[in-house]
Structures are given as C-alpha cells and as structure tokens.
PDB file of C-alpha atoms in Angstrom:
ATOM      1  CA  PRO A   1     -33.149  54.377 -55.742  1.00 51.00           C
ATOM      2  CA  ASP A   2     -30.048  53.675 -54.734  1.00 60.00           C
ATOM      3  CA  GLU A   3     -30.679  50.332 -52.861  1.00 57.00           C
ATOM      4  CA  ASN A   4     -32.365  49.096 -56.775  1.00 58.00           C
ATOM      5  CA  ARG A   5     -29.038  49.808 -58.006  1.00 59.00           C
ATOM      6  CA  ARG A   6     -26.999  47.186 -55.926  1.00 59.00           C
ATOM      7  CA  LEU A   7     -29.337  44.431 -56.866  1.00 60.00           C
ATOM      8  CA  LYS A   8     -29.016  44.701 -60.627  1.00 62.00           C
ATOM      9  CA  ASN A   9     -27.966  41.420 -61.681  1.00 59.00           C
ATOM     10  CA  PHE A  10     -28.752  39.868 -58.460  1.00 81.00           C
ATOM     11  CA  LEU A  11     -32.180  39.104 -58.529  1.00 90.00           C
ATOM     12  CA  GLU A  12     -34.345  37.263 -60.713  1.00 91.00           C
ATOM     13  CA  SER A  13     -37.665  36.352 -61.219  1.00 93.00           C
ATOM     14  CA  ALA A  14     -37.310  32.500 -59.239  1.00 94.00           C
ATOM     15  CA  ASP A  15     -35.746  34.616 -56.883  1.00 96.00           C
ATOM     16  CA  LEU A  16     -38.226  35.241 -53.165  1.00 97.00           C
ATOM     17  CA  VAL A  17     -38.500  39.499 -51.679  1.00 97.00           C
ATOM     18  CA  ILE A  18     -39.893  39.901 -48.540  1.00 98.00           C
ATOM     19  CA  ASP A  19     -40.519  43.195 -47.825  1.00 97.00           C
ATOM     20  CA  GLY A  20     -41.043  44.023 -44.757  1.00 97.00           C
ATOM     21  CA  GLY A  21     -43.679  46.523 -44.305  1.00 95.00           C
ATOM     22  CA  GLY A  22     -45.024  47.500 -46.996  1.00 96.00           C
ATOM     23  CA  TYR A  23     -46.734  50.422 -46.389  1.00 94.00           C
ATOM     24  CA  ILE A  24     -48.492  51.565 -49.435  1.00 95.00           C
ATOM     25  CA  GLY A  25     -46.548  49.319 -51.575  1.00 97.00           C
ATOM     26  CA  GLU A  26     -44.124  52.012 -52.904  1.00 95.00           C
ATOM     27  CA  TRP A  27     -40.678  49.487 -53.089  1.00 95.00           C
ATOM     28  CA  THR A  28     -42.342  46.309 -54.118  1.00 96.00           C
ATOM     29  CA  ASP A  29     -43.371  47.982 -56.720  1.00 96.00           C
ATOM     30  CA  GLN A  30     -40.920  48.428 -57.958  1.00 93.00           C
ATOM     31  CA  MET A  31     -39.195  44.853 -57.012  1.00 94.00           C
ATOM     32  CA  LEU A  32     -41.995  43.646 -60.115  1.00 95.00           C
ATOM     33  CA  CYS A  33     -40.920  46.091 -62.208  1.00 93.00           C
ATOM     34  CA  ARG A  34     -37.300  45.616 -62.158  1.00 92.00           C
ATOM     35  CA  TYR A  35     -37.390  41.794 -61.408  1.00 94.00           C
ATOM     36  CA  ASP A  36     -40.632  40.077 -61.608  1.00 94.00           C
ATOM     37  CA  SER A  37     -39.886  38.054 -58.851  1.00 94.00           C
ATOM     38  CA  ARG A  38     -42.161  36.407 -56.130  1.00 97.00           C
ATOM     39  CA  ILE A  39     -42.884  38.663 -53.274  1.00 98.00           C
ATOM     40  CA  VAL A  40     -44.259  38.251 -49.863  1.00 98.00           C
ATOM     41  CA  VAL A  41     -45.146  41.708 -48.111  1.00 98.00           C
ATOM     42  CA  PHE A  42     -45.553  41.794 -44.142  1.00 98.00           C
ATOM     43  CA  GLU A  43     -47.387  45.179 -43.162  1.00 97.00           C
ATOM     44  CA  ALA A  44     -49.154  44.930 -39.974  1.00 94.00           C
ATOM     45  CA  VAL A  45     -51.383  47.598 -39.807  1.00 94.00           C
ATOM     46  CA  PRO A  46     -54.823  46.854 -40.886  1.00 96.00           C
ATOM     47  CA  SER A  47     -56.180  49.507 -43.470  1.00 95.00           C
ATOM     48  CA  PHE A  48     -52.785  49.429 -45.055  1.00 96.00           C
ATOM     49  CA  ALA A  49     -52.406  45.814 -45.303  1.00 97.00           C
ATOM     50  CA  GLN A  50     -55.732  45.610 -46.687  1.00 98.00           C
ATOM     51  CA  ALA A  51     -55.629  48.484 -49.321  1.00 98.00           C
ATOM     52  CA  LEU A  52     -52.085  46.413 -50.563  1.00 98.00           C
ATOM     53  CA  ALA A  53     -54.746  43.289 -50.836  1.00 98.00           C
ATOM     54  CA  CYS A  54     -56.760  45.713 -53.286  1.00 98.00           C
ATOM     55  CA  ARG A  55     -53.826  46.747 -54.937  1.00 98.00           C
ATOM     56  CA  TYR A  56     -52.195  43.231 -55.708  1.00 98.00           C
ATOM     57  CA  ALA A  57     -55.157  41.179 -55.797  1.00 98.00           C
ATOM     58  CA  ARG A  58     -55.063  40.000 -59.272  1.00 97.00           C
ATOM     59  CA  ASN A  59     -51.148  39.215 -59.121  1.00 97.00           C
ATOM     60  CA  ALA A  60     -50.249  35.880 -58.130  1.00 97.00           C
ATOM     61  CA  ARG A  61     -46.280  37.079 -57.683  1.00 97.00           C
ATOM     62  CA  VAL A  62     -46.917  38.736 -54.594  1.00 98.00           C
ATOM     63  CA  GLU A  63     -49.026  37.941 -51.783  1.00 98.00           C
ATOM     64  CA  VAL A  64     -49.246  40.198 -48.775  1.00 98.00           C
ATOM     65  CA  GLN A  65     -49.141  38.929 -44.915  1.00 98.00           C
ATOM     66  CA  PRO A  66     -51.624  41.045 -42.402  1.00 98.00           C
ATOM     67  CA  LEU A  67     -49.476  40.746 -40.459  1.00 97.00           C
ATOM     68  CA  ALA A  68     -46.239  42.944 -38.404  1.00 96.00           C
ATOM     69  CA  LEU A  69     -42.348  40.547 -38.054  1.00 97.00           C
ATOM     70  CA  SER A  70     -40.842  40.246 -34.725  1.00 97.00           C
ATOM     71  CA  ASN A  71     -39.026  38.286 -32.233  1.00 97.00           C
ATOM     72  CA  GLN A  72     -41.682  36.991 -30.817  1.00 97.00           C
ATOM     73  CA  SER A  73     -45.193  36.715 -32.154  1.00 97.00           C
ATOM     74  CA  GLY A  74     -48.485  37.758 -30.227  1.00 96.00           C
ATOM     75  CA  HIS A  75     -49.918  41.504 -30.278  1.00 95.00           C
ATOM     76  CA  ARG A  76     -49.284  44.834 -29.936  1.00 92.00           C
ATOM     77  CA  HIS A  77     -50.629  48.231 -30.641  1.00 90.00           C
ATOM     78  CA  ILE A  78     -48.460  51.112 -32.864  1.00 85.00           C
ATOM     79  CA  HIS A  79     -49.425  54.299 -33.527  1.00 83.00           C
ATOM     80  CA  VAL A  80     -50.909  55.001 -37.287  1.00 86.00           C
ATOM     81  CA  ALA A  81     -48.516  57.975 -38.743  1.00 79.00           C
ATOM     82  CA  GLY A  82     -48.803  57.111 -42.365  1.00 80.00           C
ATOM     83  CA  GLU A  83     -45.247  56.538 -43.270  1.00 80.00           C
ATOM     84  CA  SER A  84     -44.159  57.342 -39.587  1.00 76.00           C
ATOM     85  CA  THR A  85     -46.234  54.661 -38.275  1.00 78.00           C
ATOM     86  CA  SER A  86     -44.395  52.951 -35.647  1.00 76.00           C
ATOM     87  CA  LEU A  87     -44.437  50.510 -32.528  1.00 75.00           C
ATOM     88  CA  PHE A  88     -42.582  52.777 -30.624  1.00 74.00           C
ATOM     89  CA  SER A  89     -44.859  56.222 -30.126  1.00 72.00           C
ATOM     90  CA  GLY A  90     -48.021  56.409 -29.060  1.00 67.00           C
ATOM     91  CA  GLY A  91     -50.985  58.818 -29.384  1.00 67.00           C
ATOM     92  CA  ALA A  92     -54.563  58.909 -30.380  1.00 67.00           C
ATOM     93  CA  GLY A  93     -53.694  57.194 -33.994  1.00 68.00           C
ATOM     94  CA  ASP A  94     -53.044  53.653 -31.670  1.00 88.00           C
ATOM     95  CA  VAL A  95     -54.259  50.042 -33.591  1.00 91.00           C
ATOM     96  CA  SER A  96     -53.536  46.855 -32.787  1.00 91.00           C
ATOM     97  CA  ILE A  97     -52.092  45.074 -34.924  1.00 93.00           C
ATOM     98  CA  GLN A  98     -50.543  41.257 -34.588  1.00 96.00           C
ATOM     99  CA  LEU A  99     -46.777  40.150 -33.748  1.00 96.00           C
ATOM    100  CA  ILE A 100     -45.427  36.961 -36.229  1.00 97.00           C
ATOM    101  CA  ASP A 101     -41.803  35.498 -34.690  1.00 98.00           C
ATOM    102  CA  VAL A 102     -39.619  36.195 -37.650  1.00 98.00           C
ATOM    103  CA  ALA A 103     -37.962  32.558 -37.379  1.00 97.00           C
ATOM    104  CA  THR A 104     -40.627  30.580 -36.304  1.00 96.00           C
ATOM    105  CA  TYR A 105     -42.673  32.377 -39.965  1.00 97.00           C
ATOM    106  CA  PHE A 106     -39.864  31.540 -42.281  1.00 95.00           C
ATOM    107  CA  GLU A 107     -38.821  27.755 -40.857  1.00 95.00           C
ATOM    108  CA  GLN A 108     -42.769  27.029 -41.225  1.00 96.00           C
ATOM    109  CA  ARG A 109     -42.550  28.097 -45.112  1.00 97.00           C
ATOM    110  CA  SER A 110     -39.942  25.845 -45.391  1.00 95.00           C
ATOM    111  CA  TRP A 111     -37.544  28.840 -47.213  1.00 95.00           C
ATOM    112  CA  GLN A 112     -34.697  28.050 -47.587  1.00 94.00           C
ATOM    113  CA  GLU A 113     -32.978  30.612 -49.825  1.00 96.00           C
ATOM    114  CA  ILE A 114     -34.427  34.584 -49.441  1.00 97.00           C
ATOM    115  CA  GLY A 115     -33.324  36.751 -52.374  1.00 96.00           C
ATOM    116  CA  CYS A 116     -32.925  39.911 -50.399  1.00 96.00           C
ATOM    117  CA  LEU A 117     -35.015  41.086 -47.601  1.00 97.00           C
ATOM    118  CA  MET A 118     -35.663  44.894 -46.717  1.00 97.00           C
ATOM    119  CA  LEU A 119     -37.192  45.819 -43.517  1.00 97.00           C
ATOM    120  CA  ASN A 120     -38.163  49.243 -42.872  1.00 94.00           C
ATOM    121  CA  ILE A 121     -40.473  48.676 -39.903  1.00 93.00           C
ATOM    122  CA  GLU A 122     -39.793  52.087 -37.522  1.00 86.00           C
ATOM    123  CA  GLY A 123     -37.549  50.525 -34.688  1.00 88.00           C
ATOM    124  CA  ALA A 124     -38.429  46.508 -35.520  1.00 93.00           C
ATOM    125  CA  GLU A 125     -35.520  45.760 -37.361  1.00 96.00           C
ATOM    126  CA  TYR A 126     -33.502  46.164 -34.554  1.00 97.00           C
ATOM    127  CA  ASP A 127     -35.119  43.011 -33.128  1.00 96.00           C
ATOM    128  CA  VAL A 128     -36.082  41.290 -36.213  1.00 97.00           C
ATOM    129  CA  LEU A 129     -32.190  41.390 -37.208  1.00 98.00           C
ATOM    130  CA  ASP A 130     -31.458  40.011 -33.245  1.00 98.00           C
ATOM    131  CA  ARG A 131     -34.250  36.993 -33.840  1.00 98.00           C
ATOM    132  CA  LEU A 132     -32.691  36.077 -37.233  1.00 98.00           C
ATOM    133  CA  ILE A 133     -28.468  36.676 -35.589  1.00 98.00           C
ATOM    134  CA  ASP A 134     -29.651  33.970 -33.360  1.00 97.00           C
ATOM    135  CA  SER A 135     -31.704  31.224 -35.185  1.00 97.00           C
ATOM    136  CA  GLY A 136     -28.887  31.847 -38.277  1.00 97.00           C
ATOM    137  CA  LEU A 137     -31.303  31.777 -39.717  1.00 97.00           C
ATOM    138  CA  ILE A 138     -29.773  35.501 -41.480  1.00 98.00           C
ATOM    139  CA  ALA A 139     -27.882  33.336 -43.282  1.00 97.00           C
ATOM    140  CA  ARG A 140     -30.099  31.711 -45.889  1.00 96.00           C
ATOM    141  CA  VAL A 141     -31.274  35.844 -46.827  1.00 96.00           C
ATOM    142  CA  ARG A 142     -28.625  36.451 -49.435  1.00 95.00           C
ATOM    143  CA  CYS A 143     -29.363  40.207 -49.827  1.00 93.00           C
ATOM    144  CA  LEU A 144     -30.467  42.341 -46.757  1.00 94.00           C
ATOM    145  CA  LEU A 145     -31.447  46.219 -47.251  1.00 94.00           C
ATOM    146  CA  VAL A 146     -31.906  48.139 -43.984  1.00 95.00           C
ATOM    147  CA  GLN A 147     -33.369  51.239 -42.913  1.00 94.00           C
ATOM    148  CA  PHE A 148     -32.518  51.633 -39.471  1.00 95.00           C
ATOM    149  CA  HIS A 149     -34.163  54.424 -36.280  1.00 91.00           C
ATOM    150  CA  ASN A 150     -33.368  55.851 -33.990  1.00 91.00           C
ATOM    151  CA  VAL A 151     -36.127  55.410 -31.914  1.00 86.00           C
ATOM    152  CA  VAL A 152     -35.437  52.679 -29.524  1.00 87.00           C
ATOM    153  CA  PRO A 153     -33.020  52.743 -26.641  1.00 87.00           C
ATOM    154  CA  ASP A 154     -29.125  52.697 -27.280  1.00 94.00           C
ATOM    155  CA  ALA A 155     -30.212  52.072 -31.339  1.00 92.00           C
ATOM    156  CA  GLU A 156     -26.891  53.352 -32.734  1.00 95.00           C
ATOM    157  CA  SER A 157     -25.148  50.924 -30.555  1.00 96.00           C
ATOM    158  CA  ARG A 158     -27.293  48.175 -31.576  1.00 96.00           C
ATOM    159  CA  ARG A 159     -27.242  48.605 -35.139  1.00 96.00           C
ATOM    160  CA  GLU A 160     -23.545  48.217 -34.360  1.00 97.00           C
ATOM    161  CA  THR A 161     -23.622  45.157 -32.862  1.00 97.00           C
ATOM    162  CA  ILE A 162     -26.359  44.041 -35.609  1.00 97.00           C
ATOM    163  CA  ARG A 163     -23.290  45.026 -38.702  1.00 96.00           C
ATOM    164  CA  SER A 164     -20.609  43.287 -36.215  1.00 96.00           C
ATOM    165  CA  ALA A 165     -22.923  40.121 -36.632  1.00 97.00           C
ATOM    166  CA  LEU A 166     -23.698  40.137 -40.367  1.00 96.00           C
ATOM    167  CA  GLN A 167     -19.283  40.656 -41.243  1.00 95.00           C
ATOM    168  CA  THR A 168     -19.780  36.848 -40.597  1.00 92.00           C
ATOM    169  CA  THR A 169     -22.687  36.572 -42.827  1.00 91.00           C
ATOM    170  CA  HIS A 170     -23.170  39.152 -45.987  1.00 89.00           C
TER     171      HIS A 170
END
C-alpha cells in the first residue's frame, strides 16, 4: 500500500508504532515485515482482540491492548460488522467495549516519541486527534496515518480543522 512507500527510510526497528484499530492485524503484519518495529495494537472488539492476541502470542515486539483509543475513558457499545465495525452505527451486533483516553494512556506509558500512529477507527479518529492536538501530545508523533470516515456529523469541517491544526506540527 501507499503508506508503506511513504514510510520507507522513516521507521526503524527501535521505533514505537501504534496501530489504532487492529482488526485482523493486516497493517501490523506489514509494519513487522518491513520495519520490525515495536507495535502496540489497540483493538476494542473482544473477539478481534483475542484473535490478535493469539496471532502475536509468540512475538514479543507486538502488544495487543483490548481497548479503543478515545478522547475519554469509559465504556460504550460498538456495532460489530467486520471491517466496518463502528461506534457510530447500531444494531443486533452490538458489544460492550472499553474506551481509553489517548492522552492519559500515552502519559501513563511515558511515550516520548511515537514513530508512527495509524488510525483506522471508523469515525472515532476525530475525537482521538482532537484530544492529541489539544493536549499537545501530537508533537510526539513523527508520522501520522489516518483514514478519515464520513460517519460523524460535520465530518468534512472537522477533518479540515484537524488538518489545519496539524500544519503546525506535521
């Protein structure tokens, strides 16, 4: 994929990589194969997180967190629909998940630099990015890869506001 070409000669094995929205681990696998970086995968859906934990059980470079990155800690229901699983839809496939405040978590882990933060979290990226920008922690992230989703109100204007704010740090 294109993001891997953009990261060429940018990441090293000592770098910390955050996969926000691990799902089945495809992106994590690509980062391991290309850069052998340390990776923390956030996947809040219990069945997906368990599958990832089994997949990477023998790989000390990967840590799976059964949490959803958010702008606040707590619990919510998420609609499970494969790769389209989202907090912003509902239905028969809803399960309870745990949210973690991204700023609080980064501070608790004493992460001073993150080589790459990838967010593919089906609409929750807006709140996570707003929180990182407001807290100033976004400056600790060298490379940011985001898939923006149009499932939240005012998605386009929120995306433009975030992009403007990122121009000062990225």
